[in-house]
Structures are given as structure tokens and as C-alpha cells.
PDB file of C-alpha atoms and ligand atoms in Angstrom:
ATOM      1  CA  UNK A  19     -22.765  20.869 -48.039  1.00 98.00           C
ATOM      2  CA  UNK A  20     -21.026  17.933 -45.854  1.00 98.00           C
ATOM      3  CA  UNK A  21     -23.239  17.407 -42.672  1.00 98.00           C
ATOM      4  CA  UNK A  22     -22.517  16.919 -39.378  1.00 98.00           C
ATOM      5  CA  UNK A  23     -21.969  17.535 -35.470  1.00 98.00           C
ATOM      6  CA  UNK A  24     -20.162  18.455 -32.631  1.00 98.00           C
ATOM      7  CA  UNK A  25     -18.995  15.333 -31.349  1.00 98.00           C
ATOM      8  CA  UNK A  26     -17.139  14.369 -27.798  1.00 97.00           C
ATOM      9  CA  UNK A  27     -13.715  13.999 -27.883  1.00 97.00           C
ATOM     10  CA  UNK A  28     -13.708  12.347 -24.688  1.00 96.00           C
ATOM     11  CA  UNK A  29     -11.300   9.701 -24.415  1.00 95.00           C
ATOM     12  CA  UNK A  30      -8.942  10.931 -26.781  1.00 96.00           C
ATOM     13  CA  UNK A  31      -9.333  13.099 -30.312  1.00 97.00           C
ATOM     14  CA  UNK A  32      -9.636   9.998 -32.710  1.00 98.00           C
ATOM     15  CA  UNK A  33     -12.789   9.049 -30.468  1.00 98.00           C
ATOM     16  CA  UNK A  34     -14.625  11.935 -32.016  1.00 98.00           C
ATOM     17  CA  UNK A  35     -14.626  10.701 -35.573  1.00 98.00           C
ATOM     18  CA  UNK A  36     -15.781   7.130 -34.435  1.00 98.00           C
ATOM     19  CA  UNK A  37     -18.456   8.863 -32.974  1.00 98.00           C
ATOM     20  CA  UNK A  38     -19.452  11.066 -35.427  1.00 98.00           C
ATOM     21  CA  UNK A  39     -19.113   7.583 -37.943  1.00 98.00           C
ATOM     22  CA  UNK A  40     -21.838   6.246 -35.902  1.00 98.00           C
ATOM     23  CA  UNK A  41     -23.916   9.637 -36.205  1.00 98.00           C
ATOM     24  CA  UNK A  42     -23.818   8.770 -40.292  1.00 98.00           C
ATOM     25  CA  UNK A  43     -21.761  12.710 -40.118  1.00 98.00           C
ATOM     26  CA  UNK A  44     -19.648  13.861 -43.153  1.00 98.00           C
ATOM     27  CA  UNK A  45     -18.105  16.413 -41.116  1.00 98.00           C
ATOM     28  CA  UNK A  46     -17.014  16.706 -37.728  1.00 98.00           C
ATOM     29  CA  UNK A  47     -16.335  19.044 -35.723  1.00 98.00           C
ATOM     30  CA  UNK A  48     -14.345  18.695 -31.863  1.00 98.00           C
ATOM     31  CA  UNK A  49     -12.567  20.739 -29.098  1.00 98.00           C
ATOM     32  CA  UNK A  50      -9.048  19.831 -29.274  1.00 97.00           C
ATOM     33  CA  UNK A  51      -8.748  20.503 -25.758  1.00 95.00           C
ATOM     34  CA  UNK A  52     -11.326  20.824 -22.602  1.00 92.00           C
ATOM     35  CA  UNK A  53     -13.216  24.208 -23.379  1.00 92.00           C
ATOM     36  CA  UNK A  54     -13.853  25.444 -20.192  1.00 92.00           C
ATOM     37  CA  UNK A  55      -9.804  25.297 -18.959  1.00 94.00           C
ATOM     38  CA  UNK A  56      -7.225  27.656 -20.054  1.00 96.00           C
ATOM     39  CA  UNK A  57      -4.767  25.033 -19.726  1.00 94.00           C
ATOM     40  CA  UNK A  58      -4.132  20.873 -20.740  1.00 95.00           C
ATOM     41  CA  UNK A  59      -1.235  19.056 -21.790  1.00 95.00           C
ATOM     42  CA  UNK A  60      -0.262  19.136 -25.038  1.00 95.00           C
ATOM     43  CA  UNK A  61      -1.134  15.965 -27.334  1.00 96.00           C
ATOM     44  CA  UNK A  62       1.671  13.692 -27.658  1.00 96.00           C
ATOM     45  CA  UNK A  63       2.801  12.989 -31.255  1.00 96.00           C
ATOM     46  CA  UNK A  64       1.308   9.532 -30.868  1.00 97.00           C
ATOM     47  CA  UNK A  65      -2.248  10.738 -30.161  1.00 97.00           C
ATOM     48  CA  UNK A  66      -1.940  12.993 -33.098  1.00 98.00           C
ATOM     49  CA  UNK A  67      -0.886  10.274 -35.416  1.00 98.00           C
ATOM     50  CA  UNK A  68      -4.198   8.496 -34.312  1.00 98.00           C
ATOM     51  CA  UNK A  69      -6.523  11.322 -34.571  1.00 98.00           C
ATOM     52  CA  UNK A  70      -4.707  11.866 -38.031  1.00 98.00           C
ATOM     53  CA  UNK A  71      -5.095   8.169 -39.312  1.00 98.00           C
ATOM     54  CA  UNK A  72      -8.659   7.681 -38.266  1.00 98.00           C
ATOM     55  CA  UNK A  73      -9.590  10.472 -40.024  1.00 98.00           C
ATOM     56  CA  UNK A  74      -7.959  10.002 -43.090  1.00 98.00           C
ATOM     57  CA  UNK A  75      -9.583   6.356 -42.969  1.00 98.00           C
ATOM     58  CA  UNK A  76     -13.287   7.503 -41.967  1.00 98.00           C
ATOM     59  CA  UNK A  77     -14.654   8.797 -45.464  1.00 98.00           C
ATOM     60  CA  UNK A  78     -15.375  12.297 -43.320  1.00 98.00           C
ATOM     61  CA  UNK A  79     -15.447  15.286 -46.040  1.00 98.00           C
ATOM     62  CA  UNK A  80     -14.489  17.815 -43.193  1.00 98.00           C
ATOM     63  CA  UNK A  81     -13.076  18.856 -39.473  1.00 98.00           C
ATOM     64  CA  UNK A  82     -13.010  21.345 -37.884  1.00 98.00           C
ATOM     65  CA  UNK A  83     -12.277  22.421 -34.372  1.00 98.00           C
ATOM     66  CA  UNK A  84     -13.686  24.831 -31.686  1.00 98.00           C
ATOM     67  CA  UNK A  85     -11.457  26.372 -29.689  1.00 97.00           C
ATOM     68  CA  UNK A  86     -12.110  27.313 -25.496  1.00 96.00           C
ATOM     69  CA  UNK A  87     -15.097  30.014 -24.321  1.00 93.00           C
ATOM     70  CA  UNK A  88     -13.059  30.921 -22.708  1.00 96.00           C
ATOM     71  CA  UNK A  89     -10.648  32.928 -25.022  1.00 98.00           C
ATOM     72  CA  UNK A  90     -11.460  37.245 -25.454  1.00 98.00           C
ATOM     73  CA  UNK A  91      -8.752  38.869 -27.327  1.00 98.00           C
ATOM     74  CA  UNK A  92     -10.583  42.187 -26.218  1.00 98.00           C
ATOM     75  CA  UNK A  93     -11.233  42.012 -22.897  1.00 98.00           C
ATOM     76  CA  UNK A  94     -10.902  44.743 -20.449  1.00 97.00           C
ATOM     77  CA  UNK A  95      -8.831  42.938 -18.170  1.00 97.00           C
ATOM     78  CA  UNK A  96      -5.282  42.377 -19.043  1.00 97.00           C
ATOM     79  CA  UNK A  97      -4.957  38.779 -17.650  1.00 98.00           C
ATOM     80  CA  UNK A  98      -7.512  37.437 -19.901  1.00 98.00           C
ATOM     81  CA  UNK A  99      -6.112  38.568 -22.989  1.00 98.00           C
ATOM     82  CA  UNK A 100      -2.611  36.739 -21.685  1.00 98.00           C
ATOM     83  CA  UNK A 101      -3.984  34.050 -21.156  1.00 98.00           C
ATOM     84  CA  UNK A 102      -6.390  33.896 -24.147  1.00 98.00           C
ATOM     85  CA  UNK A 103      -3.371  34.825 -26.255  1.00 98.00           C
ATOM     86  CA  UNK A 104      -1.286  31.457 -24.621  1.00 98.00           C
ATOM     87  CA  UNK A 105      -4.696  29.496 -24.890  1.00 98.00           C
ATOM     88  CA  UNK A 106      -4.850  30.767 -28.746  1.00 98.00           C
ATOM     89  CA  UNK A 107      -1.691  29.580 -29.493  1.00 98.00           C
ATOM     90  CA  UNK A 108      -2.290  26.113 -28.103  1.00 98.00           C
ATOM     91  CA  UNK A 109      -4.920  25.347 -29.917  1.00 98.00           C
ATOM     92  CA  UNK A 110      -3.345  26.440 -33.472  1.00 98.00           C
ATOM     93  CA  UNK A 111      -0.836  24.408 -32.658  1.00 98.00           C
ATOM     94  CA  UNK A 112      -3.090  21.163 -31.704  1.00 98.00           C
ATOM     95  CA  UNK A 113      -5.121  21.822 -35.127  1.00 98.00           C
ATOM     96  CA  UNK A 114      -1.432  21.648 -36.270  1.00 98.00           C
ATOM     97  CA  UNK A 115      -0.279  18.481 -35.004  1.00 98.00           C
ATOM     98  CA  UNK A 116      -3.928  16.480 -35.423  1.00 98.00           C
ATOM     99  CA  UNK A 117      -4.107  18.071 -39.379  1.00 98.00           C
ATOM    100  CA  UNK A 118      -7.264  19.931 -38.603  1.00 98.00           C
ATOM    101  CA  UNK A 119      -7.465  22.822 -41.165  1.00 98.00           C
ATOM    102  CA  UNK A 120     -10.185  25.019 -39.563  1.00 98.00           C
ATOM    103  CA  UNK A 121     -10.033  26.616 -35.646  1.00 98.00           C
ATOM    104  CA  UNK A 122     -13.165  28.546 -34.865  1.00 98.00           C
ATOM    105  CA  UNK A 123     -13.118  31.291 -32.793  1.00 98.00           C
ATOM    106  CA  UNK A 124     -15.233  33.450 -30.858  1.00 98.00           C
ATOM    107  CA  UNK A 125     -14.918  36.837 -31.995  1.00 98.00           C
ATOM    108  CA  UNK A 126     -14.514  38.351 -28.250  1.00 98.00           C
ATOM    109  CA  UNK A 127     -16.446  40.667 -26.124  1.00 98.00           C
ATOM    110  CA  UNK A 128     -15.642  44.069 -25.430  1.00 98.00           C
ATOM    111  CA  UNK A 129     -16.418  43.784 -22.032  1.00 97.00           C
ATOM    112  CA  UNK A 130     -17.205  48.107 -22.095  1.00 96.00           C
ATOM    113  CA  UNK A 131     -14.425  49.259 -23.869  1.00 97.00           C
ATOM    114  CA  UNK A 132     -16.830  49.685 -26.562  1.00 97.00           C
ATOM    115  CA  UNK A 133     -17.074  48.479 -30.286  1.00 97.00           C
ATOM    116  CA  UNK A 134     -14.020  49.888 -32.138  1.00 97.00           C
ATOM    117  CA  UNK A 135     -11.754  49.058 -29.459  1.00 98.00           C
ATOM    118  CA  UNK A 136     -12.860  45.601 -29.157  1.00 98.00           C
ATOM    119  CA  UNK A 137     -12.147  44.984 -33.165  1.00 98.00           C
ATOM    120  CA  UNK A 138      -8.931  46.651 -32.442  1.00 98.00           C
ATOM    121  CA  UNK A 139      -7.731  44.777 -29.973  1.00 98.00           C
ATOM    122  CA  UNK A 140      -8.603  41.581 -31.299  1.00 98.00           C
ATOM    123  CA  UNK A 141      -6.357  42.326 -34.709  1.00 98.00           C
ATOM    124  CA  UNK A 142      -3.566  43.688 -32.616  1.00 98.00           C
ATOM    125  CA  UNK A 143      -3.665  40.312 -30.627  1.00 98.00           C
ATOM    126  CA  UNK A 144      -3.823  38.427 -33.207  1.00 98.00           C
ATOM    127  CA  UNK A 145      -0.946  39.752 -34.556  1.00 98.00           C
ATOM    128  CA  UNK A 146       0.849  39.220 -31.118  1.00 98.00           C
ATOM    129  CA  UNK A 147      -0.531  35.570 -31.262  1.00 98.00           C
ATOM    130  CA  UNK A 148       0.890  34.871 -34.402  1.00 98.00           C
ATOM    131  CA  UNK A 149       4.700  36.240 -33.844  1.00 98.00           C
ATOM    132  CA  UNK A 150       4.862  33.487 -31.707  1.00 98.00           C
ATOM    133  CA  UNK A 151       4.330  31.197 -34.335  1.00 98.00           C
ATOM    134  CA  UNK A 152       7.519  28.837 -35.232  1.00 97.00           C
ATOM    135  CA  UNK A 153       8.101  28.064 -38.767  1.00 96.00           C
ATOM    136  CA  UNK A 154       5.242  28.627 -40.549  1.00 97.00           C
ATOM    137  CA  UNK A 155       3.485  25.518 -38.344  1.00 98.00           C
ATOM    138  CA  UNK A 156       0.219  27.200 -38.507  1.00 98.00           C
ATOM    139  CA  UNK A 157       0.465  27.671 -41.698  1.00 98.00           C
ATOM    140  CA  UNK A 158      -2.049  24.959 -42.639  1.00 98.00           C
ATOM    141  CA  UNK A 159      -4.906  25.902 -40.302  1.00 98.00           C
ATOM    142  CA  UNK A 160      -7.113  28.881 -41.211  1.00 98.00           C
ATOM    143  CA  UNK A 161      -8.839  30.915 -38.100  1.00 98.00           C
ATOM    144  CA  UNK A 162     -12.427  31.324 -38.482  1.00 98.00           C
ATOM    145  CA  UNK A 163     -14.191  33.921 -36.999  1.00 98.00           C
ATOM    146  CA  UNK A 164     -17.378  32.826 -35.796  1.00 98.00           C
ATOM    147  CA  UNK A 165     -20.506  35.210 -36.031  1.00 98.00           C
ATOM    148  CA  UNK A 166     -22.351  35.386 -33.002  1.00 98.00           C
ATOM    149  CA  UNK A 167     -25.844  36.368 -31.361  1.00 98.00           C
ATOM    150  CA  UNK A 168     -25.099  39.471 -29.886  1.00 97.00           C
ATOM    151  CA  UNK A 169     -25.367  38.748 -26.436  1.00 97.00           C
ATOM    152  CA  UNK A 170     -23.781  41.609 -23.891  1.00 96.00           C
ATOM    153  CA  UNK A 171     -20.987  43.196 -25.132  1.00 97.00           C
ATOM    154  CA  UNK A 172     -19.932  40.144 -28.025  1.00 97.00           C
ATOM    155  CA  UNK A 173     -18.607  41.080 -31.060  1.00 98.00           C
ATOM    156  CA  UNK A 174     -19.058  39.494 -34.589  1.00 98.00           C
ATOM    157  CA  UNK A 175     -22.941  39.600 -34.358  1.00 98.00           C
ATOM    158  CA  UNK A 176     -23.343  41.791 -37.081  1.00 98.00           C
ATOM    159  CA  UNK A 177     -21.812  41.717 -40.740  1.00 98.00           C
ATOM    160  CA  UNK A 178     -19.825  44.688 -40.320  1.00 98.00           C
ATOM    161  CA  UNK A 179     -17.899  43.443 -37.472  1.00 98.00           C
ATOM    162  CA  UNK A 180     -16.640  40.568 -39.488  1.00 98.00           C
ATOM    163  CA  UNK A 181     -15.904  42.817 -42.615  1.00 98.00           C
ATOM    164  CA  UNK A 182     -13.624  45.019 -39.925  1.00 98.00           C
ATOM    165  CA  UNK A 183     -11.880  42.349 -38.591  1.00 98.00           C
ATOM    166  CA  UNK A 184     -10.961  41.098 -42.077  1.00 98.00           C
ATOM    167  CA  UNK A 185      -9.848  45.054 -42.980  1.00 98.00           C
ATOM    168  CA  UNK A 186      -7.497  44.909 -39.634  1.00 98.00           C
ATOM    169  CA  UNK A 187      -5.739  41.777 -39.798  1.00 98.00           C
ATOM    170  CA  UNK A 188      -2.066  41.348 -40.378  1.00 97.00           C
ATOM    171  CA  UNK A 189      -2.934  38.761 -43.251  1.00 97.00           C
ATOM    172  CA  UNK A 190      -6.754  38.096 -43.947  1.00 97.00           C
ATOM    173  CA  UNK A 191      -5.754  34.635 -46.115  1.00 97.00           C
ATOM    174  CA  UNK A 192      -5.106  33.089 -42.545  1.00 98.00           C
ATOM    175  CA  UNK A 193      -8.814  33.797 -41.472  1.00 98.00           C
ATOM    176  CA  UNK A 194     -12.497  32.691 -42.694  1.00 98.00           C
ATOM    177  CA  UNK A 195     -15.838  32.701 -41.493  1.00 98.00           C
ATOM    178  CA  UNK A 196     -17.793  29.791 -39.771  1.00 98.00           C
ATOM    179  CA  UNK A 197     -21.239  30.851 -39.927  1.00 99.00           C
ATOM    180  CA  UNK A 198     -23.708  30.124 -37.092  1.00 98.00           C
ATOM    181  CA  UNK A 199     -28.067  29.723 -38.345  1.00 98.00           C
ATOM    182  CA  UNK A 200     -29.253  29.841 -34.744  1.00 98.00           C
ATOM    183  CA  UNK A 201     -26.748  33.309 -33.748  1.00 98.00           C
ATOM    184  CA  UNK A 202     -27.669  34.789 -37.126  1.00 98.00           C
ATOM    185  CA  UNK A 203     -31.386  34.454 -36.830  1.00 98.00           C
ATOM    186  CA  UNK A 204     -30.672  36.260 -33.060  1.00 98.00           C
ATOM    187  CA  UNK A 205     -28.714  39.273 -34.479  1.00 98.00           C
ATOM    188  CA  UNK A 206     -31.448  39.792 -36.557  1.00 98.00           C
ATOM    189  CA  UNK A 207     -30.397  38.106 -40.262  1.00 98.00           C
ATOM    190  CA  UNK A 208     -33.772  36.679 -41.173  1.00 98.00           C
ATOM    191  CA  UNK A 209     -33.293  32.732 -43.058  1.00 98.00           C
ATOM    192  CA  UNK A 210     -36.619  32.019 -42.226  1.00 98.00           C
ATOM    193  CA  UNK A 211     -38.339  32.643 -45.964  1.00 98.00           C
ATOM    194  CA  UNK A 212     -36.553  32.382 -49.698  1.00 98.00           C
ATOM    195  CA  UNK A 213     -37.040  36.440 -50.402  1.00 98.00           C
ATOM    196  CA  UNK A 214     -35.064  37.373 -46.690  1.00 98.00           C
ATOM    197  CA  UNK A 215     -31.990  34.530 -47.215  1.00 98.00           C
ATOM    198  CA  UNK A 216     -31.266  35.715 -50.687  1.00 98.00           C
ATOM    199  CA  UNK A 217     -31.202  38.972 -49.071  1.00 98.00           C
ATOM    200  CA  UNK A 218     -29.155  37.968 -46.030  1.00 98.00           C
ATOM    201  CA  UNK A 219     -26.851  36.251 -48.766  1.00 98.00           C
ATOM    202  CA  UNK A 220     -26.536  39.514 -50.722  1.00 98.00           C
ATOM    203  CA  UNK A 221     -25.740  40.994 -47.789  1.00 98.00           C
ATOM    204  CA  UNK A 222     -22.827  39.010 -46.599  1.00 98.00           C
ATOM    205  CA  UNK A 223     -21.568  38.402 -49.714  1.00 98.00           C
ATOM    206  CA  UNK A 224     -21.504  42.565 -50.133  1.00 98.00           C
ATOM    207  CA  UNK A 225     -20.107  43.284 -46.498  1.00 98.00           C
ATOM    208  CA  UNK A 226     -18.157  40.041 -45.745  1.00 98.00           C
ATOM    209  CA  UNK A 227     -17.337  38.397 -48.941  1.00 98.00           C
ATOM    210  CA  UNK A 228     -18.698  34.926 -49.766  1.00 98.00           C
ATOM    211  CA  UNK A 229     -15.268  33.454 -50.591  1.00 98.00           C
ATOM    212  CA  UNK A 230     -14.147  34.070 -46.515  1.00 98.00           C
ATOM    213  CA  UNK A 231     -17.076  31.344 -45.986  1.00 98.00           C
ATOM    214  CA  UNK A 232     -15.507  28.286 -44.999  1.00 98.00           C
ATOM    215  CA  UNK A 233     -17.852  26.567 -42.390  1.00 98.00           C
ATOM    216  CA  UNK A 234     -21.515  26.578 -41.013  1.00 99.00           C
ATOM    217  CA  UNK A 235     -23.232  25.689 -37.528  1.00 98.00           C
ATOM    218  CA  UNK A 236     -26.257  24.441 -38.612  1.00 98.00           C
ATOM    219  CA  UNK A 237     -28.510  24.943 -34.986  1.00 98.00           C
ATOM    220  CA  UNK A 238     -32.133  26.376 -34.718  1.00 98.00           C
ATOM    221  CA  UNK A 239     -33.074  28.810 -32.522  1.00 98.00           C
ATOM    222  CA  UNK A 240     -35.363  28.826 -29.147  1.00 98.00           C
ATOM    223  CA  UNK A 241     -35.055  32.811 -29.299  1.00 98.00           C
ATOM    224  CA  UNK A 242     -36.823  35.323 -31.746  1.00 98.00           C
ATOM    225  CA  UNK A 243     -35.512  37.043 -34.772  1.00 98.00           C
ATOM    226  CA  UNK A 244     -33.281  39.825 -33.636  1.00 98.00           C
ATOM    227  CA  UNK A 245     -33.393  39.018 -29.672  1.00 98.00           C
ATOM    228  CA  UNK A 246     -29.742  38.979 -29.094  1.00 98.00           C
ATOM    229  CA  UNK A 247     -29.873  35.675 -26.929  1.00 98.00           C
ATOM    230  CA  UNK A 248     -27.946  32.329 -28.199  1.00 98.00           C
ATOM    231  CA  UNK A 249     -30.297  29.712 -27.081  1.00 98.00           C
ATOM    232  CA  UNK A 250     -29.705  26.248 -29.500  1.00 98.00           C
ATOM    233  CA  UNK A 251     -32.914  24.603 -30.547  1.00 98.00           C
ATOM    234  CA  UNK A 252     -33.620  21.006 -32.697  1.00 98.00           C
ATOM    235  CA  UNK A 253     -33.343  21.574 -35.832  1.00 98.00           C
ATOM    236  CA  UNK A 254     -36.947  22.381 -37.568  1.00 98.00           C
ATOM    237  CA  UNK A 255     -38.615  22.719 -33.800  1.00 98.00           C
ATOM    238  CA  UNK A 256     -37.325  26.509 -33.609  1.00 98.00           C
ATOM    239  CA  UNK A 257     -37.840  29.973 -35.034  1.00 98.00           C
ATOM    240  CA  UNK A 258     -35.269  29.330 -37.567  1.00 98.00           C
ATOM    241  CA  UNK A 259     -37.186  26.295 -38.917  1.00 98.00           C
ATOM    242  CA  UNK A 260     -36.998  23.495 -41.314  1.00 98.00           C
ATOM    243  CA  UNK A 261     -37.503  25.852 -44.491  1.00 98.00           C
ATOM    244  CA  UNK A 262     -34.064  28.166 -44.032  1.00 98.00           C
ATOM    245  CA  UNK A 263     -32.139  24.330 -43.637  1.00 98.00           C
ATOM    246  CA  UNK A 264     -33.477  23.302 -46.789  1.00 98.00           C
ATOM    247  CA  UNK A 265     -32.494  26.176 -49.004  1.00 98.00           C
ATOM    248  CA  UNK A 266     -28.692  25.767 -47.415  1.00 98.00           C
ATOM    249  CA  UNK A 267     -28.406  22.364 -47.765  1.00 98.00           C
ATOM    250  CA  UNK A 268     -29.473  22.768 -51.611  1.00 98.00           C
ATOM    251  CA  UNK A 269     -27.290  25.625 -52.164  1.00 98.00           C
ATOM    252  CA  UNK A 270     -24.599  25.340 -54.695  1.00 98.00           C
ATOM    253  CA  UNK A 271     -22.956  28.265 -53.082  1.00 98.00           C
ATOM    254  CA  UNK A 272     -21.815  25.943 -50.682  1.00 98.00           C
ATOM    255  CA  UNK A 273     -21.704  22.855 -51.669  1.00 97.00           C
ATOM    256  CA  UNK A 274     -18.359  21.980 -50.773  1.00 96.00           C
ATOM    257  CA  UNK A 275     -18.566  23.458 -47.064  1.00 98.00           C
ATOM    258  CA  UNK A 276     -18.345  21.459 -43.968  1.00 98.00           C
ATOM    259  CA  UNK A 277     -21.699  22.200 -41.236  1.00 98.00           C
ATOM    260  CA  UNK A 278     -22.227  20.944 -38.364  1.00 98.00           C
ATOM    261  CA  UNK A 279     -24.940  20.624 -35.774  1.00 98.00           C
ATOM    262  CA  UNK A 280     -24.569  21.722 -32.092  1.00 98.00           C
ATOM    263  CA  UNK A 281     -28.094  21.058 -31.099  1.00 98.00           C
ATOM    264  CA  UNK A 282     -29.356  20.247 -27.277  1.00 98.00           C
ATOM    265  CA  UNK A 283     -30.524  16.595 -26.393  1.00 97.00           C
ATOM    266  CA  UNK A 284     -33.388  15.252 -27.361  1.00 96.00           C
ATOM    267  CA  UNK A 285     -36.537  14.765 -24.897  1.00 93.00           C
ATOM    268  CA  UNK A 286     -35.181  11.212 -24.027  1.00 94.00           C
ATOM    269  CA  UNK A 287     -31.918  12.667 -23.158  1.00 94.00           C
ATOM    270  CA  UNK A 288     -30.035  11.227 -25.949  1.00 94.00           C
ATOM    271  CA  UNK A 289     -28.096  13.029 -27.727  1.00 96.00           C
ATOM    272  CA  UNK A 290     -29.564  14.317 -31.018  1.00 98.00           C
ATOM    273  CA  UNK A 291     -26.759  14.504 -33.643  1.00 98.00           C
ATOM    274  CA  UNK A 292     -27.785  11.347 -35.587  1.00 98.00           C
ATOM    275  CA  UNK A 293     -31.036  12.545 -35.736  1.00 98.00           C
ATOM    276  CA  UNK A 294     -30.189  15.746 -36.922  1.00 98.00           C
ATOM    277  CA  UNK A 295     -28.061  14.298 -39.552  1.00 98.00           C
ATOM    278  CA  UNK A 296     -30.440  11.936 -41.039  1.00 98.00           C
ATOM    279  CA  UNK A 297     -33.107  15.170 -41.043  1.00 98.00           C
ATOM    280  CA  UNK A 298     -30.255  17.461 -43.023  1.00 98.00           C
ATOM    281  CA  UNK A 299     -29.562  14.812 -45.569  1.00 98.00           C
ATOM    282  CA  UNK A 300     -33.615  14.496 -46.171  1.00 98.00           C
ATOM    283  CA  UNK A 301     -33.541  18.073 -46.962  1.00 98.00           C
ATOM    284  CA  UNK A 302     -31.433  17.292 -50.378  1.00 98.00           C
ATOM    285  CA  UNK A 303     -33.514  17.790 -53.102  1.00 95.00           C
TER     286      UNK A 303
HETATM  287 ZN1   ZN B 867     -21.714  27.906 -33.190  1.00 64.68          ZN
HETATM  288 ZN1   ZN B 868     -24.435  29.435 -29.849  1.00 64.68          ZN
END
């Protein structure tokens, strides 16, 4: 597993990987664009060629980005999904021009229209999303579907969810799965002891498929097992805890997958990523 964080991209996307050089990170993870506006200029091809030459220089084993809260591709109200649609299509297109391979993406909330609708409408906009696409220039970045805590009416908090998105696609090769610790431990997917994550494990890889696995957010939890409520936590300080980090950090299954932390501050204010770096890379056995 190549460890990491969430790192700023503010002043410019090649900023993030000298930041998350400093952090000691092996993967990286950024918003391509500010994540709480539906629109931004585009990067010119300049600022691309940076991003895409520091991080082909920095060593990092992974990147990935996260694209705007913003974005529900099943929302009740028929602006949103315009606009998340537009907003969807920028940010393939940034992963595009900076060479990220991975966009992660909120499944989307229902907002009432219930559960089946909501998966519905998310592969039907998809689809819609990607007709727009030009000459195969996505073709390079794979859409991962994040799994989430559960909270209102979201989507993609429990196993199934993900399995029916993958069944409704136009083309499930273009999509993966970045998995989230602290939102699993909320929906109720216990990590916590070796007996319950072999069993979570089973379960995904039964439901979901192990090989649609392609990323991890590696963030404890401030909420209890099966609460529903995304609330981040330090790493070990939690009700995830330090135990369910070591067994996926020495897992061969995914050895090769980029994870990244998106922990709070630390008491002092600072941010935490280095910290929570250093900690992950103890955990090797
Ligand atoms: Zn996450
Ligand atoms: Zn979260």
C-alpha cells in the first residue's frame, strides 16, 4: 500500500506534490479545482505541464483526485444534476490534462426519490456525462465511486449500492472503487478486529469485486460502528483504531494501491498528514 494525504493545491496543482514531498507521502491525493464552486477556469496547458513534470520527478507511487461536494447525479432537483453533470465533465477533463488516472466521486444522494431511483439516475447521468466526451480524452482516467457513511439520503454506504452501480453502467472498466475506513466503520462494516475485516473483505470481494478496488481513504472515525455520521478522526485516536490500519497496510491484497489520509488537525493546529504518514509506515511489519 503507497501512503499518503490529501494535500492543498493552493497555489497551483504542482504545489500539492511538493507538499505532500515534505509530508514523506507516496501518494497524493488533490482537488483539481476549488470543491465547494461549481465553476473555475480551466487549467492552462502550461499549468498542466507543471503539475505533470513534478510529479513524474517526485518518486510519488500514486494520485489521485477528488472531485467537488458539490456534484449529485441523483438529485431531486433538476438544476443540480446540470450542473453536476457540467462540473463532472470538468473535472475528467482536468484529471485529463494534469495525467491523473483516478477521479473520486461521491456516489450522490437521493435527496427522497428513494434508493433505486437514486442508482438509476446516477448510471443514466453518467452515461449523459460521458457522450460529451471528445475523443476518447477520458479515456485514461478511471471514476471511482467512493463508499460513504450513510448520512441522510447518500448513496454508496452499503456494498450493494456499489455492486448496482457497477451492474448499471454503460461500461464498468471506466469505474473503480476508492474505499473510505472512517465511512465504512459508520455504515456499519466492522475493521476493528482480524475475524470482522476478513469478513468485511469476504464480503466486498463477494458483492463488489476486489479487482474494482483501486484506492483507499485511510481516516479513523469519531462516530460509532454503524452510526451513519462521517466525522474524520486521527488515525489510532478513533473507533476505527490503530489495529484495522495495521492489517491494511500489511495486506498483500493491496499492496500496490494508493491511500491516503484526510484526517482533521492536530491539537496544535497543524496539520496532521506527516504525522499520519510516519504512523502508517510504522505499521509495516
Ligand atoms: Zn473519503
Ligand atoms: Zn468523510
Amino acid at each position: 500500500m503507497y501512503v499518503g494525504a490529501h494535500e492543498s493545491a493552493s497555489g497551483g496543482p504542482y504545489t500539492a506534490v511538493e507538499r505532500a514531498l515534505d509530508d514523506e507521502c507516496e501518494a497524493l491525493q488533490l482537488f483539481t479545482k476549488n470543491n465547494n464552486r461549481w465553476t473555475q477556469r480551466m487549467w492552462t496547458e502550461e499549468e498542466a505541464a507543471q503539475f505533470r513534470q513534478h510529479y513524474a520527478k517526485s518518486g510519488l507511487k500514486g494520485v489521485m483526485s477528488h472531485s467537488a461536494y458539490l456534484i449529485n447525479l441523483c438529485s431531486k432537483t433538476a438544476k443540480t444534476v446540470e450542473k453536476s453533470k457540467v462540473a463532472l465533465a470538468d473535472e475528467l477533463t482536468r484529471c485529463a490534462m494534469l495525467g491523473i488516472p483516478y477521479l473520486v466521486l461521491h456516489p450522490g444522494s437521493h435527496t427522497g426519490q428513494g434508493e433505486e431511483a437514486g442508482l438509476r439516475l446516477i448510471a443514466e447521468n453518467l452515461e449523459r456525462v460521458y457522450e460529451t466526451e471528445e475523443d476518447g480524452q477520458w479515456q485514461d482516467v478511471t471514476l471511482l465511486f467512493e463508499n460513504t457513511a450513510g448520512q441522510g439520503t447518500c448513496l454508496g454506504w452499503r456494498f450493494e449500492h456499489l455492486a448496482d452501480l457497477f451492474e448499471r453502467v454503460f461500461d464498468p472498466t471506466r469505474f473503480g472503487v476508492c474505499f473510505d475506513t472512517c465511512h465504512a466503520h459508520a455504515a456499519g462494516y466492522d475493521l476493528t478486529e482480524r475475524e470482522s475485516y476478513e469478513a468485511v473483505w469476504q464480503e466486498f470481494d463477494a458483492i463488489v469485486g476486489l479487482d474494482h478496488l483501486k484506492a483507499f481513504h485511510l481516516n479513523d472515525s469519531k462516530k460509532p460502528l454503524g452510526s451513519r455520521v462521517d466525522r474524520h478522526e486521527l488515525l489510532g485516536e478513533g473507533e476505527v483504531g490503530l489495529d484495522a490500519f495495521r492489517f491494511l497496510v500489511n495486506d498483500d491484497r493491496f499492496a500496490d494501491i494508493p491511500a491516503v489520509v484526510e484526517t482533521p488537525p492536530l491539537e496544535s493546529g497543524e496539520d496532521s498528514f506527516a504525522e499520519m504518514v510516519a504512523l502508517l509506515k510504522g505499521l509495516r511489519a
